[in-house]
C-alpha positions as a Markdown table, in Angstrom:
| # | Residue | x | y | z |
|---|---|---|---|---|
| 1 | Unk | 0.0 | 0.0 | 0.0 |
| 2 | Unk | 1.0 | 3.1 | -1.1 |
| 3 | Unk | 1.1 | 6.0 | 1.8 |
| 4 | Unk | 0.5 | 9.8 | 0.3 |
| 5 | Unk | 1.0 | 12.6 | 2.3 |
| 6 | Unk | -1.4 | 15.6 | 2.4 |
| 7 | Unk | 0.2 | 17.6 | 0.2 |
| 8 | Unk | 0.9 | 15.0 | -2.1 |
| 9 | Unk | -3.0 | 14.1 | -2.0 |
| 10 | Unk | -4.1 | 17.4 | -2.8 |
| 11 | Unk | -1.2 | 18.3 | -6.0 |
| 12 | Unk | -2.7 | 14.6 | -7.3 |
| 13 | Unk | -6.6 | 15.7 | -7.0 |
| 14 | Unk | -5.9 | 19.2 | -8.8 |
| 15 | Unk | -4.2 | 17.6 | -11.3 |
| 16 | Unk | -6.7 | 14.6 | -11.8 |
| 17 | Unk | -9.9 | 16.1 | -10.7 |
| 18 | Unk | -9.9 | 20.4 | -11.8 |
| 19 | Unk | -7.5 | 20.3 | -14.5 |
| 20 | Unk | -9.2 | 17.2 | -16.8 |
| 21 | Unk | -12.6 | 19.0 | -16.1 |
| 22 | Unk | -11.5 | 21.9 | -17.1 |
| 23 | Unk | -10.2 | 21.4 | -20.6 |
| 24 | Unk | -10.2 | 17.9 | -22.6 |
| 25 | Unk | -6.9 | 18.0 | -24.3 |
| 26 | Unk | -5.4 | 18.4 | -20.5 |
| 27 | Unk | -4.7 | 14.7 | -20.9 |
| 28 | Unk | -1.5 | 15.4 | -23.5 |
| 29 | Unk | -0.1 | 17.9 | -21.0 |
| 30 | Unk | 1.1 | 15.1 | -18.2 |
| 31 | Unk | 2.7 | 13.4 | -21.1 |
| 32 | Unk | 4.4 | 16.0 | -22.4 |
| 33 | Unk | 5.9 | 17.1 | -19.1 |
| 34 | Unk | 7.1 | 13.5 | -18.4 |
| 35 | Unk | 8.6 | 13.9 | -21.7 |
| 36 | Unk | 10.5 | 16.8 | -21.1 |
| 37 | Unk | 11.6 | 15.5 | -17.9 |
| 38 | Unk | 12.6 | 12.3 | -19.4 |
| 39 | Unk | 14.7 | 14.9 | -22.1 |
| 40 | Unk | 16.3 | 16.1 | -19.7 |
| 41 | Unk | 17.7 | 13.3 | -18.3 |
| 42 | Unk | 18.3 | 11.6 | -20.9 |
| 43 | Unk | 15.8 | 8.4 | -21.6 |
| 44 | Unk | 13.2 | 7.9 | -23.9 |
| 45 | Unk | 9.4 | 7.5 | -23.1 |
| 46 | Unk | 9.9 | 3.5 | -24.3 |
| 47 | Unk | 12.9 | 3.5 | -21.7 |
| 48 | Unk | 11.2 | 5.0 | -19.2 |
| 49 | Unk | 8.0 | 2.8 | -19.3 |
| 50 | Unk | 10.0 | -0.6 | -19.3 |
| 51 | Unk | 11.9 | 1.0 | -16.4 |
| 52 | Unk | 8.5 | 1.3 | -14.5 |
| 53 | Unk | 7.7 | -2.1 | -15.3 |
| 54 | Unk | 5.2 | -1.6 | -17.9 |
| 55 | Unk | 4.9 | -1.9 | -21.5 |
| 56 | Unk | 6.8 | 0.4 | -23.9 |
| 57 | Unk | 3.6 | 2.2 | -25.5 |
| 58 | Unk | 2.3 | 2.5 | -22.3 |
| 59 | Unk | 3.1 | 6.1 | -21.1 |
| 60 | Unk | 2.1 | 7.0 | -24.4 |
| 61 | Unk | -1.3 | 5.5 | -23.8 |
| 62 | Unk | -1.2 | 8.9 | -21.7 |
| 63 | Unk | -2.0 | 11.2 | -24.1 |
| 64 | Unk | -5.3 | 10.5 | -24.7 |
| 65 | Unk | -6.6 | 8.6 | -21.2 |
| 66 | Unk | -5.7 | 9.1 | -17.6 |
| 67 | Unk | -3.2 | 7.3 | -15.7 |
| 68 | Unk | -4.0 | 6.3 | -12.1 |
| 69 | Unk | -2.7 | 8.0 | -9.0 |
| 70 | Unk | 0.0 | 5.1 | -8.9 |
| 71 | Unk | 2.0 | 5.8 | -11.7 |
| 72 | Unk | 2.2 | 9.2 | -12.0 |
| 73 | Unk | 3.5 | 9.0 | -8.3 |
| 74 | Unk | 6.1 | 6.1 | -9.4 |
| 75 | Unk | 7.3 | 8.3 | -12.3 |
| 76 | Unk | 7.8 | 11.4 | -10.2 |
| 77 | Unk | 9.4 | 9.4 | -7.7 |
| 78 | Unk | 11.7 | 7.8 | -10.3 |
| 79 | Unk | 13.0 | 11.6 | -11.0 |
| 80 | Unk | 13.0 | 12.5 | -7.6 |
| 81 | Unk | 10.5 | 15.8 | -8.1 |
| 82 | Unk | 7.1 | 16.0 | -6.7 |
| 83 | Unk | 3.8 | 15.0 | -8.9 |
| 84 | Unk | 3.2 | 19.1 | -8.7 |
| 85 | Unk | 6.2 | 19.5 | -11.3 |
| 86 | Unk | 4.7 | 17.3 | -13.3 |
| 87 | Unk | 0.9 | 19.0 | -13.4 |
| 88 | Unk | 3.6 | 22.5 | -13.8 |
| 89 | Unk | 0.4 | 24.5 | -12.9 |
| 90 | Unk | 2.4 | 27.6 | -13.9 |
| 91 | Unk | 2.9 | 26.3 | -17.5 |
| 92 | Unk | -1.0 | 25.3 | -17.6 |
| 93 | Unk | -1.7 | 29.0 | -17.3 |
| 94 | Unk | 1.1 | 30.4 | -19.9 |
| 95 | Unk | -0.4 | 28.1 | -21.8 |
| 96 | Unk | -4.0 | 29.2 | -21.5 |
| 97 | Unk | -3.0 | 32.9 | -21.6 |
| 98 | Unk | -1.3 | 32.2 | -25.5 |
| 99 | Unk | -4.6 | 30.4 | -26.5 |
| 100 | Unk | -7.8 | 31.6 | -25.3 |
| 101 | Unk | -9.2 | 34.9 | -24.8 |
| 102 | Unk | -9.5 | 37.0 | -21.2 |
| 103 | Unk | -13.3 | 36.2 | -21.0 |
| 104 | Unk | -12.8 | 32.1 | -21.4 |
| 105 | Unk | -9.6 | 32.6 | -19.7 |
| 106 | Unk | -11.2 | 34.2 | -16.6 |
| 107 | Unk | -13.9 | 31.8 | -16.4 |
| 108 | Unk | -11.5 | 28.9 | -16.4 |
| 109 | Unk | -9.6 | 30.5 | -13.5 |
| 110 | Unk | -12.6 | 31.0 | -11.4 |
| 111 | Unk | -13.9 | 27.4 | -11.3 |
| 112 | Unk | -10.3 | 27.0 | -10.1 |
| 113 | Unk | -10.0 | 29.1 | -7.6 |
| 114 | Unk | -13.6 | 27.6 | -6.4 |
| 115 | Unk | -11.7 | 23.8 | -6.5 |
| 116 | Unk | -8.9 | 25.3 | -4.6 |
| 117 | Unk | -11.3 | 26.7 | -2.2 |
| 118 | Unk | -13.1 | 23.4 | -1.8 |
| 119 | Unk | -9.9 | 21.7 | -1.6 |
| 120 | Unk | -8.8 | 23.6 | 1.8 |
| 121 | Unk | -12.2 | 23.2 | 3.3 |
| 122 | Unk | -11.6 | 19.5 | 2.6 |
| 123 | Unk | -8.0 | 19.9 | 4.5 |
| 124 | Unk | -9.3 | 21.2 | 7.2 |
| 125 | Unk | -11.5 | 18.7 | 8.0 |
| 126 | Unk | -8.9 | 15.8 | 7.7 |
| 127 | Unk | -7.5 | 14.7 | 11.0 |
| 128 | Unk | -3.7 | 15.0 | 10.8 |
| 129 | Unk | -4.1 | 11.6 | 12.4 |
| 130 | Unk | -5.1 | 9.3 | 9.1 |
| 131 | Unk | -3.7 | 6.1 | 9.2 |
| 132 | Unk | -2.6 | 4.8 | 5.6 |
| 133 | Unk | -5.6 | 2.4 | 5.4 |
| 134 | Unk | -7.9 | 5.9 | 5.9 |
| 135 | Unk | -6.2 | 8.2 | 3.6 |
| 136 | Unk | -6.4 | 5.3 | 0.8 |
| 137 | Unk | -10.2 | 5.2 | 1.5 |
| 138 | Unk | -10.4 | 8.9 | 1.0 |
| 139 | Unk | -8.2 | 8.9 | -2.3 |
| 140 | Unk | -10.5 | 6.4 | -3.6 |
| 141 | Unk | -13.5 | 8.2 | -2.8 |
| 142 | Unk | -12.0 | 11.2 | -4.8 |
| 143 | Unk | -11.2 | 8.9 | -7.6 |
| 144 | Unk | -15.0 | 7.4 | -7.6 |
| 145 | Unk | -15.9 | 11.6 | -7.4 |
| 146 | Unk | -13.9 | 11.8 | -10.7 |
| 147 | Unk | -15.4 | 9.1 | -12.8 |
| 148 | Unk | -18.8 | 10.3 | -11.7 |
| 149 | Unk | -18.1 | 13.3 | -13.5 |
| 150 | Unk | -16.3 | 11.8 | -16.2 |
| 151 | Unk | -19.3 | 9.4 | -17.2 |
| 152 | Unk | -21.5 | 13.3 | -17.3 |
């Protein structure tokens, strides 16, 4: 069993939760961070993927689909940087502010603040004292929460 901590928890839901709602083609943008990460170090996506023990297309599977909580902590661990630098929030915005006008672009930034507000009120009613076995429950409730409104 894998043990997140709090902060950890809450970089994986605003990556897997706000940022897939908000846009569709969000999917390609955790691939193509890994990929620049993987650039930067020097090994391929294939290499990287048979390193984690999977199949050589499967990273690539990540551009269009999700991957689970898991692996995108097992590939951040295997560069030693946090799942946040791979979601690269800042870039998501540069991004945005290229692309879309202010009035989209505005809009999109509300519902996040309103996910980052709802994601403190969530903190704060999380007892610092969670075992493993609880804080699994409540990442799996969040992940149910997210294919609810997938299947919308």
């Amino acid at each position: 069993m894998i043990f997140y901590t709090f902060k950890q928890v809450f970089c994986i839901i605003f990556y897997t939760f706000i940022l897939s709602k908000v846009r569709k083609v969000d999917l390609s943008m955790l691939f193509d961070r890994i990929k620049e990460v993987a650039d930067e170090r020097g090994i391929s996506i294939s290499e990287l993927s048979v390193k984690m023990g999977w199949s050589e297309k499967a990273i690539y599977a990540w551009k269009t689909s999700s991957p689970s909580l898991d692996k995108v902590k097992k590939i951040a661990d295997y560069f030693g940087i946090s799942i946040d630098r791979l979601a690269d929030r800042d870039e998501y915005w540069r991004d945005y502010d290229k692309n879309l006008g202010e009035e989209k672009l505005a809009s999109i930034r509300n519902k996040t603040d309103e996910a980052s507000e709802a994601m403190e009120l969530f903190a704060a009613h999380i007892d610092d004292d969670l075992t493993p076995e609880e804080m699994e429950d409540v990442i799996q409730y969040l992940e149910f929460i997210r294919s609810k409104h997938k299947n919308k």
